[in-house]
Coordinates of C-alpha atoms and ligand atoms in Angstrom, one line a residue:
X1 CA 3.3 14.1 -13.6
X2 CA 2.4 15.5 -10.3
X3 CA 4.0 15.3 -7.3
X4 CA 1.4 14.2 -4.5
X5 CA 0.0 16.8 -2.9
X6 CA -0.2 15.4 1.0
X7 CA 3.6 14.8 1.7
X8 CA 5.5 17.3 0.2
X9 CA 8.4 18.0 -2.3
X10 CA 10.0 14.4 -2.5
X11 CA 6.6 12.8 -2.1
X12 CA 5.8 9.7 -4.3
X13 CA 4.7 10.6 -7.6
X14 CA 0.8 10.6 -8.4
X15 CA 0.0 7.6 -10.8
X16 CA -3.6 9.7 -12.4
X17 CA -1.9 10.9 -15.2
X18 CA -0.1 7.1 -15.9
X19 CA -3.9 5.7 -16.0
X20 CA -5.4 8.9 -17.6
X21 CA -3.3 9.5 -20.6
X22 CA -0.3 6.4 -20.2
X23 CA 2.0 6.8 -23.3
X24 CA 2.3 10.9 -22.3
X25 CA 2.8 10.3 -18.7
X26 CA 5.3 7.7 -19.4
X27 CA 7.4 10.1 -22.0
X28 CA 7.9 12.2 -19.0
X29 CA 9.0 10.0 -17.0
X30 CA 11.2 8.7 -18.8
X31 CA 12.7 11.8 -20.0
X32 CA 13.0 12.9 -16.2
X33 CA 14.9 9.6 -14.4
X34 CA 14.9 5.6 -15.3
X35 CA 13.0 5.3 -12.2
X36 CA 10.7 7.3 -9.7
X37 CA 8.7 6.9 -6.4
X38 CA 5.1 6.4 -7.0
X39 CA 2.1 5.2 -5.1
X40 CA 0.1 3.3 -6.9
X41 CA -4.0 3.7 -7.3
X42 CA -4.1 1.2 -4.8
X43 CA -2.0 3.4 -2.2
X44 CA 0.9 1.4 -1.6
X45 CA 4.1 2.8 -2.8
X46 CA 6.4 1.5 -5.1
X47 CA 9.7 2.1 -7.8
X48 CA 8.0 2.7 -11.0
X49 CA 10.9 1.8 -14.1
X50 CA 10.3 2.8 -17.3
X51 CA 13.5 2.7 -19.6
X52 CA 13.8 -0.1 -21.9
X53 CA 17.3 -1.4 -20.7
X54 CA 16.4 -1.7 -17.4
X55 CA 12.8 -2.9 -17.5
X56 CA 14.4 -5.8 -19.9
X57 CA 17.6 -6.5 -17.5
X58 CA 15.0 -6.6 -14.7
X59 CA 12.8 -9.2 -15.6
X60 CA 15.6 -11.6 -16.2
X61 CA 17.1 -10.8 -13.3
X62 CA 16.7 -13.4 -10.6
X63 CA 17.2 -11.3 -7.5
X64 CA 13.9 -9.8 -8.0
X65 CA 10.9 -11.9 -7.5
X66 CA 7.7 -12.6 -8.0
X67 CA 6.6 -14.1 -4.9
X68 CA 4.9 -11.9 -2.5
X69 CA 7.3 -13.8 0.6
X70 CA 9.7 -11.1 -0.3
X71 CA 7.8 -8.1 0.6
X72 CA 8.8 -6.0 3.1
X73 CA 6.3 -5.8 5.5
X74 CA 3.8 -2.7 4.1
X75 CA 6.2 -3.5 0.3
X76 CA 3.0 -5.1 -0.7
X77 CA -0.6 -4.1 0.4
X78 CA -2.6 -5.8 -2.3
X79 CA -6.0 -8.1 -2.2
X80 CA -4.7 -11.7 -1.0
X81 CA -6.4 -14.5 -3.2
X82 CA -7.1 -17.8 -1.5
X83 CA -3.9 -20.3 -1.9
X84 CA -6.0 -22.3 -4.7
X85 CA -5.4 -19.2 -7.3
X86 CA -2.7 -18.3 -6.0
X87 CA -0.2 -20.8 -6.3
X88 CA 0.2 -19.9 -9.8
X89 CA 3.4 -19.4 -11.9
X90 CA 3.0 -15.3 -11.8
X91 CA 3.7 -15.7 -8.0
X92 CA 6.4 -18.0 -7.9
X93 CA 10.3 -18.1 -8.1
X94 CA 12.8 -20.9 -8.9
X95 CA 12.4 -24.5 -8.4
X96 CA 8.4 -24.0 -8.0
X97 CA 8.5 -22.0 -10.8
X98 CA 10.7 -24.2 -12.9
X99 CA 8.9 -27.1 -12.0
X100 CA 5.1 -26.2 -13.3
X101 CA 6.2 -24.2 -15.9
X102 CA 7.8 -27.8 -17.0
X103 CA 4.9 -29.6 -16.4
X104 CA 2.5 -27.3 -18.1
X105 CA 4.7 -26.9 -21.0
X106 CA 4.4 -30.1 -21.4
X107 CA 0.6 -30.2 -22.1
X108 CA 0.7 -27.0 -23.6
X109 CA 2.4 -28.7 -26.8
X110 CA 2.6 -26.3 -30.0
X111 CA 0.4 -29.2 -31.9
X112 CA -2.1 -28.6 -29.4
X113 CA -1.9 -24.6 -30.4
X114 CA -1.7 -25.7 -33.6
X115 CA -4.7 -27.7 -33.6
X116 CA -6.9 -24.7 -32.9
X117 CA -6.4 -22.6 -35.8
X118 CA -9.6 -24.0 -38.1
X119 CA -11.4 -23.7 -34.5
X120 CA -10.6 -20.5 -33.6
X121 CA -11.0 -19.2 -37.7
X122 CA -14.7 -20.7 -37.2
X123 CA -15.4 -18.9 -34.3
X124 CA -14.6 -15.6 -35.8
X125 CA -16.6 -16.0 -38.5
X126 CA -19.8 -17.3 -36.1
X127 CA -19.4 -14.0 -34.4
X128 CA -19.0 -12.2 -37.6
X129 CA -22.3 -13.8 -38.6
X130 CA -24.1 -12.9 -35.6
X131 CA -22.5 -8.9 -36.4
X132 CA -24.1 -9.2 -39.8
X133 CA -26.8 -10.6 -39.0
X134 CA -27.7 -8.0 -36.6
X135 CA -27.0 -5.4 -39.2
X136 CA -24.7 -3.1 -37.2
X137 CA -23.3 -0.9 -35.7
X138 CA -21.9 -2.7 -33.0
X139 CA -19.5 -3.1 -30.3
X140 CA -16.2 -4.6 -31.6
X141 CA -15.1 -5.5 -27.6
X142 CA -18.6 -7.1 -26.1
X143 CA -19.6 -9.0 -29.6
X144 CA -16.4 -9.8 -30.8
X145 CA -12.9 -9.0 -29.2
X146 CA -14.2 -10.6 -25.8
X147 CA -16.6 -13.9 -26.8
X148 CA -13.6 -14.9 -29.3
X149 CA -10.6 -15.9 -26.7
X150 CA -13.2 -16.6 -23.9
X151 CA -14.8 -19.4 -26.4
X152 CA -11.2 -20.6 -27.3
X153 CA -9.4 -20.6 -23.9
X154 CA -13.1 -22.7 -22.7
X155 CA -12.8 -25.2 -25.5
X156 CA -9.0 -25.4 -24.9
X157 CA -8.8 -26.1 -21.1
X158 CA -12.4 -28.5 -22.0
X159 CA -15.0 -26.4 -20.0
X160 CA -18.2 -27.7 -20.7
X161 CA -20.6 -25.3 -22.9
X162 CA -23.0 -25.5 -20.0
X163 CA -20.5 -24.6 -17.4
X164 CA -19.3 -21.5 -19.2
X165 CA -19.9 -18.5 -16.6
X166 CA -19.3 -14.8 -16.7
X167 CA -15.9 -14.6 -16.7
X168 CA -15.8 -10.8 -17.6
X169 CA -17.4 -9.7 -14.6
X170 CA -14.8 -11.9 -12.1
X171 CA -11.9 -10.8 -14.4
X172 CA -13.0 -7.0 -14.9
X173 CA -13.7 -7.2 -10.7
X174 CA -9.7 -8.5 -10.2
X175 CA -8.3 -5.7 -12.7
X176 CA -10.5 -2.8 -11.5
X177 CA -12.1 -3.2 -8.3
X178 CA -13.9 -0.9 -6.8
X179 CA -12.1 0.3 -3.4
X180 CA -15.4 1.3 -2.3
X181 CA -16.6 -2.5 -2.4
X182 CA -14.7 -4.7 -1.7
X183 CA -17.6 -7.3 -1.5
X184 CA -17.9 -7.5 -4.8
X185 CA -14.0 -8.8 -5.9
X186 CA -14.8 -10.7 -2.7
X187 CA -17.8 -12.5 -4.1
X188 CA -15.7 -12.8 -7.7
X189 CA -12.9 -14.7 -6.1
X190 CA -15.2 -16.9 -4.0
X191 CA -17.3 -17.7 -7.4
X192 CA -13.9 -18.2 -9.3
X193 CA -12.7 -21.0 -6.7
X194 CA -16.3 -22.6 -6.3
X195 CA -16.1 -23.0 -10.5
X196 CA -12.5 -24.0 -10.8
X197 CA -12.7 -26.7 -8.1
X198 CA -16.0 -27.9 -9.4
X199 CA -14.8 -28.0 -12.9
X200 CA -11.4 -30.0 -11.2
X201 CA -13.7 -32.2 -10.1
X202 CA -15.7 -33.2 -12.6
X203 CA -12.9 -33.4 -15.4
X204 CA -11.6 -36.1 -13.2
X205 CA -14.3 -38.4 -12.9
X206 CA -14.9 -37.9 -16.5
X207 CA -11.6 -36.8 -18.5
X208 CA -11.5 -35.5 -22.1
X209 CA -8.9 -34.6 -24.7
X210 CA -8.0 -31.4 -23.2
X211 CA -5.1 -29.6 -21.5
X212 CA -7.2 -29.5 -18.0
X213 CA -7.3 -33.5 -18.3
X214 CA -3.6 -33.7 -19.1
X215 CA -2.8 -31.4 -16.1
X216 CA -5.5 -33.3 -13.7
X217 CA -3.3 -36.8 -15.4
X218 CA -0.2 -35.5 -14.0
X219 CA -1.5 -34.0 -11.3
X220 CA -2.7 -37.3 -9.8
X221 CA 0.2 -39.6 -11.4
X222 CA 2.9 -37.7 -9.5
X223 CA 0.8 -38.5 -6.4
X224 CA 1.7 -41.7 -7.1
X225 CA 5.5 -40.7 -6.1
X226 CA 7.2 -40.5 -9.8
X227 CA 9.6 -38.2 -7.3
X228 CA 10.6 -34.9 -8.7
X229 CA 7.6 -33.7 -10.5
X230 CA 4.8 -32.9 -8.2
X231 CA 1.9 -30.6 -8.8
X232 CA -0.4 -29.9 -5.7
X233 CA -4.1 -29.4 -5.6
X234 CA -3.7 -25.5 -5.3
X235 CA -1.2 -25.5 -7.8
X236 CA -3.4 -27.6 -10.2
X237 CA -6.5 -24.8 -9.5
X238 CA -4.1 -21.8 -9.8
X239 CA -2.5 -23.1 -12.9
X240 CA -6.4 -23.5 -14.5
X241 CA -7.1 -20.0 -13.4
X242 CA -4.0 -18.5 -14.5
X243 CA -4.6 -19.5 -17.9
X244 CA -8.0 -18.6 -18.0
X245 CA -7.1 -15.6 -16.3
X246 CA -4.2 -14.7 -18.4
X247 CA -5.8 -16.3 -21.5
X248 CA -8.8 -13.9 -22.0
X249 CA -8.2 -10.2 -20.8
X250 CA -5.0 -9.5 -22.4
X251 CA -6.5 -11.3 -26.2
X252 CA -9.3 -9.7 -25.7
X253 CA -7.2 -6.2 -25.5
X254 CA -4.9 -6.8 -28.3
X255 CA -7.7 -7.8 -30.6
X256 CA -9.4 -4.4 -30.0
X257 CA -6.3 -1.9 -29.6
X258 CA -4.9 -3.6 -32.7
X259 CA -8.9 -2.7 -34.8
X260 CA -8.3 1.0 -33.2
X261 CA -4.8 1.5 -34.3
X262 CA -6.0 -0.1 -38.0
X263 CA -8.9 2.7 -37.5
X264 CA -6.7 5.6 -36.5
X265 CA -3.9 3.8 -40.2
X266 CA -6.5 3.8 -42.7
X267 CA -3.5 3.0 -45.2
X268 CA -2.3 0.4 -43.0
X269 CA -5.6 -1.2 -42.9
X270 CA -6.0 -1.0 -46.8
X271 CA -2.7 -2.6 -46.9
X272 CA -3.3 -5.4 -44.5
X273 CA -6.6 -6.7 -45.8
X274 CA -5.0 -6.2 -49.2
X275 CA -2.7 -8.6 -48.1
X276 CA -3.3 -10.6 -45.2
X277 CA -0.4 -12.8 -45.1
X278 CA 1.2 -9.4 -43.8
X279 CA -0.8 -10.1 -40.6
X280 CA 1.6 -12.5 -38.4
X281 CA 4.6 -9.4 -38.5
X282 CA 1.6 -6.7 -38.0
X283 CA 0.6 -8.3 -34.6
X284 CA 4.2 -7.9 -33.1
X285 CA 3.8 -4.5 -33.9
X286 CA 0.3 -3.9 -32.4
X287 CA 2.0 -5.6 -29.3
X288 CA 5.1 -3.4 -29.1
X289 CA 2.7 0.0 -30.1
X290 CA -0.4 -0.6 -28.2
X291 CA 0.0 -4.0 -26.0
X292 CA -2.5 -5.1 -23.5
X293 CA -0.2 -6.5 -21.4
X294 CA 0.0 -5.4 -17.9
X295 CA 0.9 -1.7 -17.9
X296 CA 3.4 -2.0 -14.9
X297 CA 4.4 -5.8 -13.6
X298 CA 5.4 -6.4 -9.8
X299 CA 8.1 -8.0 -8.4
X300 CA 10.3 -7.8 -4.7
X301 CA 13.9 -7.3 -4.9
X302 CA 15.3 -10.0 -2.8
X303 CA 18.1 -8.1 -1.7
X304 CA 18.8 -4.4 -2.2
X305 CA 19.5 -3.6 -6.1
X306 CA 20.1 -0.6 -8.1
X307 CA 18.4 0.0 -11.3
X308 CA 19.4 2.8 -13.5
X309 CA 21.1 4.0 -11.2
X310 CA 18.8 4.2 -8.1
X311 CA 19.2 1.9 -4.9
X312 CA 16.0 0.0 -4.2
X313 CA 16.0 -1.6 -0.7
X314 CA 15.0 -5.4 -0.7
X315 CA 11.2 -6.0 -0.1
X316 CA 9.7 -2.9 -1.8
X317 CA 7.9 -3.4 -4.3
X318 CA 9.1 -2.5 -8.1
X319 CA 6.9 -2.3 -11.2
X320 CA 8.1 -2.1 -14.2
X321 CA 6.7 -0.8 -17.0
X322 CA 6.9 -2.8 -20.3
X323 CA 4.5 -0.3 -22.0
X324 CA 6.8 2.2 -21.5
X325 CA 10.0 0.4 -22.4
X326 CA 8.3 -1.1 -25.4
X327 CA 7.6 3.4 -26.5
X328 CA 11.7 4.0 -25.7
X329 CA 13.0 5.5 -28.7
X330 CA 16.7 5.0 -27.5
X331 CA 15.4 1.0 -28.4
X332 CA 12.8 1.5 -31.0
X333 CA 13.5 5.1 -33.0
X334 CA 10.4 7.3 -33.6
X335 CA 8.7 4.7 -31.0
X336 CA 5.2 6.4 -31.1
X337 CA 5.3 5.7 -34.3
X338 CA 3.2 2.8 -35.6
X339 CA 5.5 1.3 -38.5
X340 CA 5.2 -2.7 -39.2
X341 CA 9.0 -2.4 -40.8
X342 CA 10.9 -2.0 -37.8
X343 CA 13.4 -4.2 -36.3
X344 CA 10.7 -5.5 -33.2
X345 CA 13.0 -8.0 -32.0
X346 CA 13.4 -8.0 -28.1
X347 CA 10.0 -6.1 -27.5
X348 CA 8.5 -7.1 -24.1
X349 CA 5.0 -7.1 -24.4
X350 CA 4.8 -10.7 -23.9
X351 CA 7.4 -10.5 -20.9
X352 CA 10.9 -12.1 -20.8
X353 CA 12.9 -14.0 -19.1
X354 CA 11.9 -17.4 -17.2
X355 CA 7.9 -15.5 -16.9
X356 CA 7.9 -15.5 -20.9
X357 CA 4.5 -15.5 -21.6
X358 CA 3.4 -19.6 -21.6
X359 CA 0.5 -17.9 -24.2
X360 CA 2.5 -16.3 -26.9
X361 CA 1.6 -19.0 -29.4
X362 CA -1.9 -18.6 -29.0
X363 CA -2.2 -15.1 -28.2
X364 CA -0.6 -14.3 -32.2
X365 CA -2.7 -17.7 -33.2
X366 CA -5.9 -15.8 -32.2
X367 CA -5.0 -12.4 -33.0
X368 CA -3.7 -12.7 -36.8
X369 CA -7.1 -14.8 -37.0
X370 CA -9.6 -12.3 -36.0
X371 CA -8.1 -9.6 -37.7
X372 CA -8.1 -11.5 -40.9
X373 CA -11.8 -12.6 -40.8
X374 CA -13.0 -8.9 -39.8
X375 CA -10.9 -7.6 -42.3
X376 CA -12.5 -9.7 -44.7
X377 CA -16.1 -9.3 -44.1
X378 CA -16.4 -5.6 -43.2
X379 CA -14.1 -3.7 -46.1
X380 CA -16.0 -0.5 -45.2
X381 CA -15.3 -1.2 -41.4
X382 CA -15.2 2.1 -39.4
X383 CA -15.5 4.0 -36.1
X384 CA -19.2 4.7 -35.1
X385 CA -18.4 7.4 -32.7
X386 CA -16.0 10.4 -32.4
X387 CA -12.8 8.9 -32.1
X388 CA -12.5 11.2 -28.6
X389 CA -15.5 9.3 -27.0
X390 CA -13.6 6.2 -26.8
X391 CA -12.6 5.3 -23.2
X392 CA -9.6 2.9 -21.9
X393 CA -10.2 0.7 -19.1
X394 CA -8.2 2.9 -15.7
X395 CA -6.0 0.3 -14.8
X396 CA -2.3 -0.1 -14.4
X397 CA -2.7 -4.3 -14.6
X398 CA -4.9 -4.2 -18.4
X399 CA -4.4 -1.6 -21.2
X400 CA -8.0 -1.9 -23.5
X401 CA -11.1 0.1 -24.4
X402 CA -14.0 -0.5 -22.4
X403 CA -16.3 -0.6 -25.8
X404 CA -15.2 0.2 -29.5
X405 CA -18.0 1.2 -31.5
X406 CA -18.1 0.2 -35.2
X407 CA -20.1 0.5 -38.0
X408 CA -19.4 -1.0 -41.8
Ligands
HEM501 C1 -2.1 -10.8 -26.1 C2 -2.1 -11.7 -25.3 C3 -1.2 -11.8 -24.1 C4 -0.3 -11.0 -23.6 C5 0.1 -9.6 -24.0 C6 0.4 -11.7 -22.5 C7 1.4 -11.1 -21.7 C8 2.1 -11.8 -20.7 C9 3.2 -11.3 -20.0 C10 3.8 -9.9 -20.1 C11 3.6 -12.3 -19.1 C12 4.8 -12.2 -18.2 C13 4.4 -11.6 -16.8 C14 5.5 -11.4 -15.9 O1 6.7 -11.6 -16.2 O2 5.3 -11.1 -14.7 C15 2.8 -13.4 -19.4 C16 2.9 -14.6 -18.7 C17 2.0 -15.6 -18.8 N1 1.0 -15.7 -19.8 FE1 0.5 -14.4 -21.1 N2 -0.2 -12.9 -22.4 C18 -1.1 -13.1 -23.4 C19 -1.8 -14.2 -23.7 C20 -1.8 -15.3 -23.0 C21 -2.6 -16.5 -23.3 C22 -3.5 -16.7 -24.5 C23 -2.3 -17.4 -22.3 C24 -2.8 -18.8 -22.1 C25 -3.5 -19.5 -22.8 C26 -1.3 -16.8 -21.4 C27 -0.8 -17.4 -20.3 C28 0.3 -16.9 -19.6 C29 0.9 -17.6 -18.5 C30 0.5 -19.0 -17.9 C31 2.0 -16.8 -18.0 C32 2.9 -17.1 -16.8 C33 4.2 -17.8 -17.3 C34 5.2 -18.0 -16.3 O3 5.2 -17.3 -15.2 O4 6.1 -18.8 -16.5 N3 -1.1 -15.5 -21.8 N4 1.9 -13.1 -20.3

């Protein structure tokens, strides 16, 4: 890592390397201090941590939060959204937080989850067809890692088949815009609330047996003053788009890093379509080796803390690196290692704490799924490029390949 070049010797570190080449950059910083000055791609500075002891104490620890109130003025320079995406549970502390998270929990019920497994193993195979069909090669992301959790997260929150829009292009505009345009995550986030208040609205003059109904029921119920439990219009649309949001990027991303690290283990790969029911403790391991999750995840100190052993002054912002804790051999020895056998308990790709990711369920659901069905139809499944052509997305919130070609 670099320092940057216009301030001088205890100038923020430069985040390229962290985007160009993450699991090096982060070694080094790791080995160098638990935590470091950076400024970020979008130029606002920030405490980057990246030991696993302290990124796991941190996001359980309540004086650091996840509402943007608690910036120091300049702690956080970031693109605002409109109050209707963002009064979701990824910006909120304790009781807000508390409160949806209850509410939604309660319509995101495991026999719900459950209840798309058959669903989600037909939609696999559809895509597979269409592969086949085709007769290859073809691209693992745009024909199958990405239409599989877009369909499912659609059919779960009950958006109409006719209403299904480009949600790739919004989402790939909020996780790598384009500073040099800001038009066009302008226009994404102006589409995005047009389509989640029209969908709002029509699920509530005509309800179906889906988790945006329930969430529109007690939505308008606690208007009706049940006391306590309230959820407000904006929180209602934030909580839709968070879970659309949240739903799709990071699947799609697991689904295809987990396909490159089976192409890079041919054994493994042997091993697991051998014997499939291997599949469910494979996934935790693609999470912890190669996660999609959010590279580096924000939060304000609300008062001044010290993390590994460095004083961080309320406000700033902090971003701590589960990718980077989750590859920290003093938790998980020989960590860039890929090796299913390992004690994986307590790895943070799916967060922890009070944020725990609401999607874990359906994330592994979806995951040991797809894997299973391309397993099975494609035995002679393989890379249809040089493996060095293959490009990651350059963004610290996603960690995915912008195509994987395949052949079989
Ligand atoms: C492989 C897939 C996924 C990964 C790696 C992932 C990762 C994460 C992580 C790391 C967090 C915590 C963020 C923080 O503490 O700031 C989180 C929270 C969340 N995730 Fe996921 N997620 C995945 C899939 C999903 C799915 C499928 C859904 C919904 C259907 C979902 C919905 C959510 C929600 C609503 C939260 C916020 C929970 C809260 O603040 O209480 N995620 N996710």
């Amino acid at each position: 890592m670099q320092k940057s070049a216009e301030t001088g010797p205890d100038a923020p570190l430069d985040i390229t390397p962290l985007l160009d080449d993450p699991y090096a950059a982060y070694a080094a910083l790791r080995e160098a201090g638990p935590v470091h000055r950076i400024t970020g791609a979008d130029g606002n500075p920030a405490w980057l941590v990246t030991r696993y002891e302290d990124v796991r104490s941190a996001l359980a620890d309540p004086r650091l939060s996840l509402d943007k109130r608690h910036a120091a003025p300049g702690g956080f320079r970031g693109f605002a959204l409109p109050p209707a995406l963002d009064a979701n549970l990824l910006n909120m502390d304790p009781p807000d937080h508390t409160r949806i998270r209850r509410l939604v929990v309660k319509a995101f019920t495991p026999g719900r989850v459950e209840a798309l497994r058959e669903p989600v193993r037909r939609v696999a195979e559809g895509l597979l067809d269409a592969m086949e069909e085709r007769g290859g090669p073809a691209d693992l992301i745009a024909d199958y890692a990405g239409p599989l959790p877009i369909t499912v997260i659609c059919d779960l929150l009950g958006v109409p088949q006719r209403d299904r829009r480009d949600f790739r292009a919004w989402t790939d505009r909020l996780i790598t815009p384009d500073p040099a345009r800001p038009e066009l995550m302008k226009q994404a986030i102006g589409a995005m609330l047009e389509f989640y208040t029209g969908l709002i609205a029509a699920k509530r003059a005509e309800p179906g047996d889906d988790l945006l109904s329930d969430l529109i029921a007690v939505r308008d119920e606690t208007d009706g003053g049940r006391g306590g439990d309230r959820l407000t219009e904006d929180e209602l649309t934030s909580l839709a788009f968070l879970i659309l949001f949240g739903g799709y990027e990071n699947t799609v991303h697991l689904i295809g890093n987990a396909v490159l690290t089976l192409l890079d283990h041919p054994e493994q790969l042997r091993m697991l379509r051998r014997d499939p029911a291997e599949l469910p403790a494979a996934v935790e391991e693609f999470l912890r080796y190669d996660g999609p999750a959010p590279l580096a995840i924000r939060r304000f100190p609300k008062e001044d803390v010290e993390i590994g052993g460095v004083r961080i002054p309320a406000g700033e912002s902090v971003l701590l690196a589960i990718a980077s804790a989750n590859r920290d051999a003093a938790r998980f020895p020989d960590a860039d290692a890929f090796d299913r056998g390992r004690d994986l308990s307590g790895h943070l790709a799916l967060g922890h704490g009070i944020h725990y990711c609401l999607g874990a369920p359906l994330a592994r659901l979806e995951a040991v799924t797809a894997l299973e069905a391309l397993l099975a139809r494609f035995p002679g499944l393989r890379l249809d490029v040089p493996r060095g052509d293959l490009r990651h997305r350059r963004a610290l919130r996603a960690r995915g390949l912008i195509s994987l070609p395949v052949a079989w």
